[in-house]
Amino acid sequence: MAKPGLGPDPGGVAAAAVLKRAVELDAESRYQQALVCYQEGIDLLLQVLKGTKDDTKKCNLRKKISDYMDRAENIKKYLDQEKEDGKYHKQIKIEENATGFSYESVFQEYLNETVREVWIEDPYIRTNHQLYNFLRFCEMLIKKPCKVQTIHLLTSLDEGGGRGQQISGLEEIKASLRNHGVLLELEYSSSIHDREIRFNNGWMIKIGRGLDYFKRPQGRFSLGYCDLDLRPCHETTVDIFHNRHTKKI
């Protein structure tokens, strides 16, 4: 793919920057990210085309748009085939103290109107802050565009004195979800170790630390207490897979 050579106008400069990044990601075989940049760059080019009056420039822009659309379509077909074959894999490495990794930031790309059922396997939905993490995750799931009807949680029971608080907290979340038309099915296991989240649209996300990858906030009135994008994280790895034949936990 040739380097984008676009005019000096602001729209053209922005498009050139995004498409340059798309080409770099493409060359590194980071196709999912490259596709996003191609699509964004194409949208910017279309805006430039609308404001261009010179016929020669219009012709050049149409050619560039066509070339980038062809490449984006080829990448999309490749990724769709990878998903179909169950070979798709993306990894996100969250560094120690990194920010910008709220549940919305990590999961939003995989949530759409087809998501109606979710399976969560996490042994550590026990303590107060872990219950709040799960609650925040559920809040994300019931927002648009999702149409979640059922959430399945498989976790382990607290082995100390916090079992009563854990069970009552989860039952309260269950009752709250019921008020929003969502069924929460709870199951407990003493042998669970893996951490895994599945959506019925085929996406599967494995997080090394499960949902509990945020650090304790510095105080109740410190940035990051409410907005998890501003909360520092523990180091962990997020692995994303796709298999259209998602099996239940």
Short mmCIF file of C-alpha atoms in Angstrom, two decimals:
data_model
loop_
_atom_site.label_atom_id
_atom_site.label_comp_id
_atom_site.label_asym_id
_atom_site.label_seq_id
_atom_site.Cartn_x
_atom_site.Cartn_y
_atom_site.Cartn_z
CA MET A 1 0.00 0.00 0.00
CA ALA A 2 1.47 3.33 -1.05
CA LYS A 3 1.92 6.13 1.45
CA PRO A 4 -1.08 8.49 1.53
CA GLY A 5 -0.17 11.69 -0.33
CA LEU A 6 -2.90 14.15 0.52
CA GLY A 7 -3.22 17.93 0.39
CA PRO A 8 -2.19 20.39 3.09
CA ASP A 9 -5.76 21.23 4.16
CA PRO A 10 -6.64 20.22 7.76
CA GLY A 11 -8.95 17.39 6.69
CA GLY A 12 -6.36 15.99 4.34
CA VAL A 13 -3.62 16.20 6.97
CA ALA A 14 -5.78 14.35 9.51
CA ALA A 15 -6.67 11.67 6.95
CA ALA A 16 -3.02 11.26 5.97
CA ALA A 17 -1.98 10.77 9.60
CA VAL A 18 -4.65 8.14 10.27
CA LEU A 19 -4.00 6.28 7.02
CA LYS A 20 -0.24 6.35 7.62
CA ARG A 21 -0.90 4.61 10.93
CA ALA A 22 -3.21 2.14 9.18
CA VAL A 23 -0.46 1.22 6.70
CA GLU A 24 2.05 0.76 9.54
CA LEU A 25 -0.31 -1.48 11.50
CA ASP A 26 -1.11 -3.41 8.33
CA ALA A 27 2.61 -4.03 7.71
CA GLU A 28 2.95 -5.30 11.31
CA SER A 29 0.03 -7.75 10.74
CA ARG A 30 -2.02 -5.95 13.40
CA TYR A 31 -5.05 -6.25 11.21
CA GLN A 32 -7.85 -5.47 13.66
CA GLN A 33 -6.29 -2.12 14.60
CA ALA A 34 -5.35 -1.45 10.96
CA LEU A 35 -8.95 -1.98 9.87
CA VAL A 36 -10.21 0.57 12.40
CA CYS A 37 -7.66 3.13 11.15
CA TYR A 38 -8.46 2.44 7.49
CA GLN A 39 -12.17 2.95 8.16
CA GLU A 40 -11.55 6.18 10.06
CA GLY A 41 -9.17 7.44 7.37
CA ILE A 42 -11.64 6.63 4.60
CA ASP A 43 -14.37 8.57 6.42
CA LEU A 44 -12.03 11.56 6.68
CA LEU A 45 -11.16 11.32 2.98
CA LEU A 46 -14.84 11.28 2.06
CA GLN A 47 -15.27 14.53 3.98
CA VAL A 48 -12.31 16.03 2.08
CA LEU A 49 -13.85 14.86 -1.21
CA LYS A 50 -17.13 16.63 -0.43
CA GLY A 51 -15.31 19.94 -0.02
CA THR A 52 -13.09 19.58 -3.10
CA LYS A 53 -14.06 21.48 -6.25
CA ASP A 54 -11.04 20.75 -8.46
CA ASP A 55 -11.89 17.86 -10.81
CA THR A 56 -8.32 16.52 -10.93
CA LYS A 57 -8.10 16.43 -7.14
CA LYS A 58 -11.51 14.77 -6.99
CA CYS A 59 -10.33 12.06 -9.35
CA ASN A 60 -7.19 11.44 -7.29
CA LEU A 61 -9.16 11.32 -4.07
CA ARG A 62 -11.68 8.85 -5.49
CA LYS A 63 -8.81 6.59 -6.58
CA LYS A 64 -7.21 6.71 -3.13
CA ILE A 65 -10.54 6.06 -1.41
CA SER A 66 -11.18 3.10 -3.70
CA ASP A 67 -7.73 1.64 -3.00
CA TYR A 68 -8.08 1.96 0.76
CA MET A 69 -11.62 0.58 0.68
CA ASP A 70 -10.37 -2.47 -1.24
CA ARG A 71 -7.63 -3.06 1.32
CA ALA A 72 -10.02 -2.59 4.25
CA GLU A 73 -12.49 -5.03 2.69
CA ASN A 74 -9.74 -7.63 2.20
CA ILE A 75 -8.68 -7.29 5.83
CA LYS A 76 -12.29 -7.59 6.98
CA LYS A 77 -12.75 -10.78 4.95
CA TYR A 78 -9.54 -12.20 6.42
CA LEU A 79 -10.61 -11.41 9.99
CA ASP A 80 -14.10 -12.80 9.41
CA GLN A 81 -12.55 -16.04 8.15
CA GLU A 82 -10.26 -16.18 11.18
CA LYS A 83 -13.29 -15.81 13.42
CA GLU A 84 -15.18 -18.46 11.45
CA ASP A 85 -12.27 -20.88 11.82
CA GLY A 86 -11.88 -20.09 15.52
CA LYS A 87 -8.33 -18.81 14.97
CA TYR A 88 -8.78 -15.17 15.90
CA HIS A 89 -6.56 -14.05 18.79
CA LYS A 90 -5.76 -10.58 20.08
CA GLN A 91 -3.69 -9.83 23.17
CA ILE A 92 -3.65 -6.66 25.26
CA LYS A 93 -0.89 -6.22 27.82
CA ILE A 94 -1.84 -3.93 30.68
CA GLU A 95 1.27 -2.52 32.32
CA GLU A 96 1.62 -1.86 36.05
CA ASN A 97 -0.10 1.44 36.98
CA ALA A 98 -1.48 1.87 33.45
CA THR A 99 -4.75 3.78 33.07
CA GLY A 100 -7.42 3.85 30.36
CA PHE A 101 -8.58 0.24 30.83
CA SER A 102 -12.10 0.55 32.21
CA TYR A 103 -14.47 -2.30 31.40
CA GLU A 104 -16.00 -0.15 28.66
CA SER A 105 -12.58 0.48 27.08
CA VAL A 106 -11.67 -3.22 27.11
CA PHE A 107 -15.01 -4.81 26.20
CA GLN A 108 -16.98 -2.23 24.20
CA GLU A 109 -15.52 -3.36 20.88
CA TYR A 110 -17.11 -6.80 21.36
CA LEU A 111 -20.52 -5.70 22.61
CA ASN A 112 -23.35 -5.08 20.16
CA GLU A 113 -27.09 -5.63 19.79
CA THR A 114 -26.56 -9.39 19.29
CA VAL A 115 -25.27 -9.85 22.86
CA ARG A 116 -28.11 -11.42 24.83
CA GLU A 117 -26.34 -13.92 27.07
CA VAL A 118 -23.06 -13.70 29.01
CA TRP A 119 -21.06 -16.33 30.91
CA ILE A 120 -18.57 -15.20 33.55
CA GLU A 121 -16.19 -17.57 35.28
CA ASP A 122 -14.19 -15.83 38.01
CA PRO A 123 -13.25 -17.38 41.37
CA TYR A 124 -12.79 -14.00 43.06
CA ILE A 125 -16.16 -12.27 43.21
CA ARG A 126 -16.04 -12.36 46.97
CA THR A 127 -14.90 -9.21 48.79
CA ASN A 128 -16.65 -5.88 48.84
CA HIS A 129 -14.54 -4.27 46.09
CA GLN A 130 -14.81 -7.40 43.91
CA LEU A 131 -18.59 -7.28 44.23
CA TYR A 132 -18.50 -3.65 43.13
CA ASN A 133 -16.35 -4.64 40.15
CA PHE A 134 -18.93 -7.23 39.14
CA LEU A 135 -21.72 -4.69 39.62
CA ARG A 136 -19.93 -2.20 37.34
CA PHE A 137 -19.49 -4.95 34.74
CA CYS A 138 -23.22 -5.74 34.89
CA GLU A 139 -24.07 -2.04 34.55
CA MET A 140 -22.05 -1.96 31.33
CA LEU A 141 -23.86 -5.04 30.00
CA ILE A 142 -27.37 -3.64 30.37
CA LYS A 143 -26.58 -0.43 28.51
CA LYS A 144 -27.18 -0.05 24.78
CA PRO A 145 -26.40 -1.46 22.29
CA CYS A 146 -26.50 -4.73 24.25
CA LYS A 147 -29.78 -6.53 24.78
CA VAL A 148 -28.60 -8.86 27.53
CA GLN A 149 -31.28 -11.12 28.95
CA THR A 150 -29.22 -13.59 31.00
CA ILE A 151 -25.93 -13.39 32.89
CA HIS A 152 -24.35 -16.58 34.24
CA LEU A 153 -21.79 -16.21 37.04
CA LEU A 154 -19.65 -19.11 38.22
CA THR A 155 -17.52 -18.15 41.21
CA SER A 156 -16.26 -19.57 44.52
CA LEU A 157 -17.59 -19.00 48.01
CA ASP A 158 -15.57 -16.95 50.46
CA GLU A 159 -13.77 -19.35 52.81
CA GLY A 160 -13.59 -16.87 55.70
CA GLY A 161 -16.04 -14.71 57.55
CA GLY A 162 -17.14 -12.77 54.48
CA ARG A 163 -19.36 -15.47 52.99
CA GLY A 164 -22.57 -13.92 54.27
CA GLN A 165 -21.68 -10.51 52.80
CA GLN A 166 -20.70 -12.14 49.50
CA ILE A 167 -23.97 -14.08 49.14
CA SER A 168 -26.16 -11.15 50.19
CA GLY A 169 -24.28 -8.80 47.85
CA LEU A 170 -24.73 -11.11 44.87
CA GLU A 171 -28.40 -11.64 45.71
CA GLU A 172 -28.86 -7.86 45.82
CA ILE A 173 -27.23 -7.51 42.41
CA LYS A 174 -29.49 -10.33 41.17
CA ALA A 175 -32.61 -8.52 42.42
CA SER A 176 -31.47 -5.22 40.86
CA LEU A 177 -30.83 -6.89 37.51
CA ARG A 178 -34.27 -8.51 37.68
CA ASN A 179 -35.77 -5.02 37.93
CA HIS A 180 -34.09 -4.30 34.57
CA GLY A 181 -35.42 -7.48 32.99
CA VAL A 182 -32.14 -9.38 33.27
CA LEU A 183 -31.76 -12.82 34.88
CA LEU A 184 -28.60 -13.46 36.91
CA GLU A 185 -27.90 -17.17 37.40
CA LEU A 186 -25.45 -17.82 40.26
CA GLU A 187 -23.38 -20.97 40.68
CA TYR A 188 -20.60 -21.68 43.16
CA SER A 189 -17.65 -24.05 42.78
CA SER A 190 -14.78 -24.88 45.12
CA SER A 191 -12.56 -26.10 42.26
CA ILE A 192 -12.78 -23.11 39.91
CA HIS A 193 -9.44 -21.52 38.95
CA ASP A 194 -9.77 -20.14 35.41
CA ARG A 195 -11.03 -16.65 34.64
CA GLU A 196 -13.07 -16.35 31.47
CA ILE A 197 -15.87 -14.25 30.00
CA ARG A 198 -17.96 -15.39 27.01
CA PHE A 199 -20.59 -13.59 24.97
CA ASN A 200 -23.14 -15.43 22.87
CA ASN A 201 -21.92 -13.57 19.77
CA GLY A 202 -18.77 -15.71 19.85
CA TRP A 203 -16.30 -13.49 21.70
CA MET A 204 -14.30 -14.94 24.57
CA ILE A 205 -12.08 -12.80 26.82
CA LYS A 206 -9.56 -14.20 29.28
CA ILE A 207 -8.03 -11.77 31.77
CA GLY A 208 -5.15 -12.98 33.92
CA ARG A 209 -6.55 -11.28 37.01
CA GLY A 210 -10.23 -11.63 36.09
CA LEU A 211 -12.33 -8.53 36.74
CA ASP A 212 -10.13 -7.59 39.70
CA TYR A 213 -7.29 -5.80 37.87
CA PHE A 214 -7.78 -2.31 39.28
CA LYS A 215 -5.68 -0.94 42.12
CA ARG A 216 -7.25 0.42 45.28
CA PRO A 217 -8.05 4.15 44.85
CA GLN A 218 -5.92 6.54 46.89
CA GLY A 219 -9.02 7.93 48.57
CA ARG A 220 -12.77 8.22 48.25
CA PHE A 221 -12.40 11.62 46.61
CA SER A 222 -9.44 10.85 44.37
CA LEU A 223 -9.62 10.66 40.57
CA GLY A 224 -10.32 7.12 39.48
CA TYR A 225 -12.62 6.31 42.38
CA CYS A 226 -15.68 6.54 40.10
CA ASP A 227 -14.19 6.60 36.58
CA LEU A 228 -12.27 3.35 36.09
CA ASP A 229 -10.51 4.76 33.00
CA LEU A 230 -8.60 6.96 35.48
CA ARG A 231 -7.87 4.11 37.94
CA PRO A 232 -4.33 2.64 37.87
CA CYS A 233 -4.22 -1.07 37.07
CA HIS A 234 -2.24 -4.08 38.21
CA GLU A 235 -0.13 -5.67 35.50
CA THR A 236 -2.10 -8.32 33.63
CA THR A 237 -2.80 -9.74 30.18
CA VAL A 238 -6.08 -9.76 28.26
CA ASP A 239 -6.50 -12.46 25.60
CA ILE A 240 -9.39 -12.17 23.16
CA PHE A 241 -10.60 -15.05 21.01
CA HIS A 242 -13.55 -15.63 18.74
CA ASN A 243 -15.45 -18.81 18.07
CA ARG A 244 -18.96 -18.66 16.66
CA HIS A 245 -19.79 -21.92 18.42
CA THR A 246 -19.48 -20.49 21.93
CA LYS A 247 -20.03 -23.21 24.50
CA LYS A 248 -21.55 -22.55 27.87
CA ILE A 249 -19.52 -22.77 31.03
#
